[in-house]
PDB file of C-alpha atoms in Angstrom:
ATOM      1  CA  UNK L   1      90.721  -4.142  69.583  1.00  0.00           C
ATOM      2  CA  UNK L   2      89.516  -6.511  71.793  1.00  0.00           C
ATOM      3  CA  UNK L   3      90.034 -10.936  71.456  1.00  0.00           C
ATOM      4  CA  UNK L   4      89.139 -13.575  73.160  1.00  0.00           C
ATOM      5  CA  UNK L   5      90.719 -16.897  72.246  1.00  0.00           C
ATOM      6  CA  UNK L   6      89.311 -20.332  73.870  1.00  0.00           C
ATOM      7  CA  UNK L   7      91.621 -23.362  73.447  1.00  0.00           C
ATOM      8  CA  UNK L   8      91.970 -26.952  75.420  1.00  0.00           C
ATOM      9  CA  UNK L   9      88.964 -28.529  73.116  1.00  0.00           C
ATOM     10  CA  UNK L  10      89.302 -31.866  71.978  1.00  0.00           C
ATOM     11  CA  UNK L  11      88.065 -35.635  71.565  1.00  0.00           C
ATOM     12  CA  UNK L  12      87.782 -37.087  74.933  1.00  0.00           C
ATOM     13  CA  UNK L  13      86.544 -40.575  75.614  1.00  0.00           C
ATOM     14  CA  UNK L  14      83.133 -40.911  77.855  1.00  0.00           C
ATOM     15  CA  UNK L  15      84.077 -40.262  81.585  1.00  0.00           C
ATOM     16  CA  UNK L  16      87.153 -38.164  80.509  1.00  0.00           C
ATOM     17  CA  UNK L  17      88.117 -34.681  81.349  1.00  0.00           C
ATOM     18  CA  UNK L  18      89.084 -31.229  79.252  1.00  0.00           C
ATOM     19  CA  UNK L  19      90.028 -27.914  80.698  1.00  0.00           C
ATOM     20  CA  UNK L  20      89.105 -25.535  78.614  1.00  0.00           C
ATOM     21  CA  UNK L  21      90.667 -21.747  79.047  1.00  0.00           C
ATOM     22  CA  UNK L  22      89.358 -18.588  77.459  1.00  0.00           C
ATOM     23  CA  UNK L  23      92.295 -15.699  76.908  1.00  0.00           C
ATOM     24  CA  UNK L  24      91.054 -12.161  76.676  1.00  0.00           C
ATOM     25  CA  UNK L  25      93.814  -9.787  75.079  1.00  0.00           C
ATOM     26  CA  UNK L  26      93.957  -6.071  73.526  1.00  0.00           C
ATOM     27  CA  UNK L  27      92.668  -2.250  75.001  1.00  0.00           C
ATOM     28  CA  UNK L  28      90.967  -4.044  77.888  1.00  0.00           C
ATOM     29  CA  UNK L  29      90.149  -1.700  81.314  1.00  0.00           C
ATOM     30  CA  UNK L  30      88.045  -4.415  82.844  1.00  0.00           C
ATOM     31  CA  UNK L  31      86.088  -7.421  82.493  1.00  0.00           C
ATOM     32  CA  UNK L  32      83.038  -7.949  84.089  1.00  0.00           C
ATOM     33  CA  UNK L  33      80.876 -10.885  83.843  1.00  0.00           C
ATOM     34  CA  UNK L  34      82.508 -14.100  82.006  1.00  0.00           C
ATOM     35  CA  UNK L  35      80.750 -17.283  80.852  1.00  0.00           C
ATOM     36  CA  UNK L  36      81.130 -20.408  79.168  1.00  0.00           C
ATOM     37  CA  UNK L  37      78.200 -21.379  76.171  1.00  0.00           C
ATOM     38  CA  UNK L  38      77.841 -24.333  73.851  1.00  0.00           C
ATOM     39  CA  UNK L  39      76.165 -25.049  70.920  1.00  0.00           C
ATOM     40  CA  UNK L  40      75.647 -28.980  69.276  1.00  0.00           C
ATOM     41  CA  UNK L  41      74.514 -29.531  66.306  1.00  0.00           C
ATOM     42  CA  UNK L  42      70.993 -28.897  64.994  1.00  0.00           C
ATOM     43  CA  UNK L  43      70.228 -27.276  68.520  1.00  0.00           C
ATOM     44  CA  UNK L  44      70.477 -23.728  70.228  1.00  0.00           C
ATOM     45  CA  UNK L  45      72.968 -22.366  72.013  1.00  0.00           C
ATOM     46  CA  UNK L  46      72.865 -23.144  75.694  1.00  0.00           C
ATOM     47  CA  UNK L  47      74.298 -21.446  78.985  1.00  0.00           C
ATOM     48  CA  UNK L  48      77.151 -23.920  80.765  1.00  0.00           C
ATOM     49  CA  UNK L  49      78.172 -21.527  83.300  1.00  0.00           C
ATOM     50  CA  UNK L  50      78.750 -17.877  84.109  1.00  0.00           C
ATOM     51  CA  UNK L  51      81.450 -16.199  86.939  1.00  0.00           C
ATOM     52  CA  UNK L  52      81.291 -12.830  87.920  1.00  0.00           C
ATOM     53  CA  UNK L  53      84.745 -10.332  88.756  1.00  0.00           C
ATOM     54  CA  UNK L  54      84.033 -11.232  92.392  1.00  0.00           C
ATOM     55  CA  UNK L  55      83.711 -14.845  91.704  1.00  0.00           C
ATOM     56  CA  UNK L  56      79.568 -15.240  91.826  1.00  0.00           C
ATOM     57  CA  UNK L  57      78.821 -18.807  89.333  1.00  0.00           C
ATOM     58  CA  UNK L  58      75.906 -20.046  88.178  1.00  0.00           C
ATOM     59  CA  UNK L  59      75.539 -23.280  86.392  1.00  0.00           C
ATOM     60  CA  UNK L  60      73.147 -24.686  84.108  1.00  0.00           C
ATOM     61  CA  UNK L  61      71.350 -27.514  85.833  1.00  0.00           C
ATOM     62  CA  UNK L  62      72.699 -30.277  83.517  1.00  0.00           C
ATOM     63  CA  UNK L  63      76.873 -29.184  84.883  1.00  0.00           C
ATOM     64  CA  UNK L  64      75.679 -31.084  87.761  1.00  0.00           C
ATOM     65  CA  UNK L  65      78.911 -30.852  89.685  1.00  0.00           C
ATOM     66  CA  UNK L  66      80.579 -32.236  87.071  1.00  0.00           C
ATOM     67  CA  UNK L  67      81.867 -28.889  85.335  1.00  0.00           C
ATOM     68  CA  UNK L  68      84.276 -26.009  87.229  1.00  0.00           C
ATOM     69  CA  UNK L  69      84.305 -22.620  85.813  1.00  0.00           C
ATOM     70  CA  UNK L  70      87.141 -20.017  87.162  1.00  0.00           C
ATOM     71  CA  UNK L  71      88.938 -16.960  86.298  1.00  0.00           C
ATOM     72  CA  UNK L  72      92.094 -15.249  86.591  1.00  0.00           C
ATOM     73  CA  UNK L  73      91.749 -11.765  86.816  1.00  0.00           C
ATOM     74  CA  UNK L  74      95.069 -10.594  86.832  1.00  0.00           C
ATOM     75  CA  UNK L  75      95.441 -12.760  83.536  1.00  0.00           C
ATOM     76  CA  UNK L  76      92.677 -11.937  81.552  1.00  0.00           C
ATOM     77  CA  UNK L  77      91.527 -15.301  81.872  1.00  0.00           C
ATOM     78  CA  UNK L  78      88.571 -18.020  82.376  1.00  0.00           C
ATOM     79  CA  UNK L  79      88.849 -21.503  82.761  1.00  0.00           C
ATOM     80  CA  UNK L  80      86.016 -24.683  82.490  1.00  0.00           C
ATOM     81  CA  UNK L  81      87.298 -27.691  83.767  1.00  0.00           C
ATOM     82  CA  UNK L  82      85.178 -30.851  82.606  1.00  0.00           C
ATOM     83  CA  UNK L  83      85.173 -34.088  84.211  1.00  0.00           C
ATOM     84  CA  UNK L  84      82.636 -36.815  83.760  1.00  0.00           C
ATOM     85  CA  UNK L  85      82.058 -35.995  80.226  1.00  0.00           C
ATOM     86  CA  UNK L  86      79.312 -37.761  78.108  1.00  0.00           C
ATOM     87  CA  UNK L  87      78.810 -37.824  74.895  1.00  0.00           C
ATOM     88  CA  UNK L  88      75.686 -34.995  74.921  1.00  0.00           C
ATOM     89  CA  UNK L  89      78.300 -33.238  75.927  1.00  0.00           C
ATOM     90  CA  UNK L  90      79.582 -32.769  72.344  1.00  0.00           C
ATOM     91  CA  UNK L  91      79.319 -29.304  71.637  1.00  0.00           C
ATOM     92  CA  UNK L  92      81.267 -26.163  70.277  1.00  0.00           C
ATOM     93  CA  UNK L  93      81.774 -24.653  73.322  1.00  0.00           C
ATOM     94  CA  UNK L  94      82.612 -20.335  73.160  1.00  0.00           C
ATOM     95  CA  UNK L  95      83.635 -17.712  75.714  1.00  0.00           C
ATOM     96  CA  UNK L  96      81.619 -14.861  76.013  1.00  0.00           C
ATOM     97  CA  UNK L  97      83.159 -11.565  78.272  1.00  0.00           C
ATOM     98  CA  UNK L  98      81.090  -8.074  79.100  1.00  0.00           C
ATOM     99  CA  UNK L  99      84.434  -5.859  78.502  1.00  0.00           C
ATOM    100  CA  UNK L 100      85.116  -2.236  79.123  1.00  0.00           C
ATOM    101  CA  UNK L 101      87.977  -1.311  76.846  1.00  0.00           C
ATOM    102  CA  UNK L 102      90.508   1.092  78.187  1.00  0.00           C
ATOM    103  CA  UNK L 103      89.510   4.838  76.981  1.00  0.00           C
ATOM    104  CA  UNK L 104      85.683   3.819  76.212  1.00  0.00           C
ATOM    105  CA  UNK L 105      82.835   4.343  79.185  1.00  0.00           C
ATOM    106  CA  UNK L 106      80.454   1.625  77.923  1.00  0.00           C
ATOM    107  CA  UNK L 107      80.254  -2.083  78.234  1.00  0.00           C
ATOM    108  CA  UNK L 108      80.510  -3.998  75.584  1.00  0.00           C
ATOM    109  CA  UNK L 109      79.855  -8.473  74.983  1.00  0.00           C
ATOM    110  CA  UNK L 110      82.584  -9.765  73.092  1.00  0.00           C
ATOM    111  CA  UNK L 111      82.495 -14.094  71.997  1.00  0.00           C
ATOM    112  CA  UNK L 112      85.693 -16.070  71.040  1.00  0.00           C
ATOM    113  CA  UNK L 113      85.631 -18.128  67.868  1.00  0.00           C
ATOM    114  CA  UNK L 114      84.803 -21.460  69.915  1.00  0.00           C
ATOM    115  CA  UNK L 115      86.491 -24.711  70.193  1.00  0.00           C
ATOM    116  CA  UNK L 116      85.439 -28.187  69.855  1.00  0.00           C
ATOM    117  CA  UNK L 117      84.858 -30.574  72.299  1.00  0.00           C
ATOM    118  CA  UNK L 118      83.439 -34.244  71.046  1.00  0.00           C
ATOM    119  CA  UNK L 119      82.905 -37.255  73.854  1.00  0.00           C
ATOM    120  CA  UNK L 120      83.142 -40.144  72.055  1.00  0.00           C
ATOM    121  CA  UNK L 121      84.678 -43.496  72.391  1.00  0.00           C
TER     122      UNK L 121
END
C-alpha cells in the first residue's frame, strides 16, 4: 500500500503565507515526478506546480513567483510554500506522485485526500 498525506492547509488572511507538505509512506521503491493541483469550487482542477526527482519545476503561469514547490527525497516528501496569497487562491489543493512500489516494475499516479486552503480576511 501506498499514501500520500498533504497537511499545512488553512485560513490565511490576503497577503499571508501557508506551507503546505505532501508525505508519501508504504512499499515505495521510488518516486518520480511530484506535483501540487487545486481545485475551487464550481471549476476544474488546475496544475500549481510540478518537480521532478532531479529537481526540474514547472509552474502554472498564475504562481507567478509567488509559490515554491520542493522535495525531500530522502523523506518521501514535497513541499509548496505560498506567499502572497489572494483570495482566488482558495482552493482544495492535492498531491499527486508517479510511484514505483518496491517489488512492482510499473509506474503507477497515486493523489492524497487534499487539504484546504481559503484566503480570506
Amino acid at each position: 500500500q501506498v499514501q500520500l498525506v498533504e497537511s499545512g492547509g488553512g485560513l490565511v488572511q490576503p497577503g499571508g503565507s501557508l506551507r503546505l507538505s505532501c508525505a508519501a509512506s508504504g512499499s515505495i521503491f521510488s518516486i518520480n515526478d511530484m506535483g501540487w493541483y487545486r481545485q475551487a469550487p464550481g471549476k476544474q482542477r488546475e496544475l500549481v506546480a510540478t518537480i521532478t526527482r532531479g529537481g526540474s519545476i514547472v509552474y502554472a503561469n498564475f504562481v507567478k513567483g509567488r509559490f515554491t514547490i520542493s522535495r525531500d527525497n530522502a523523506k518521501n516528501t514535497m513541499y509548496l510554500q505560498m506567499n502572497s496569497l489572494k483570495p482566488e487562491d482558495t482552493a482544495v489543493y492535492s498531491c499527486n506522485a508517479d510511484i514505483v512500489r518496491s517489488g512492482v516494475r510499473t509506474v503507477n499516479p497515486y493523489w492524497g485526500q487534499g487539504t484546504q486552503v481559503t484566503v480570506s480576511s
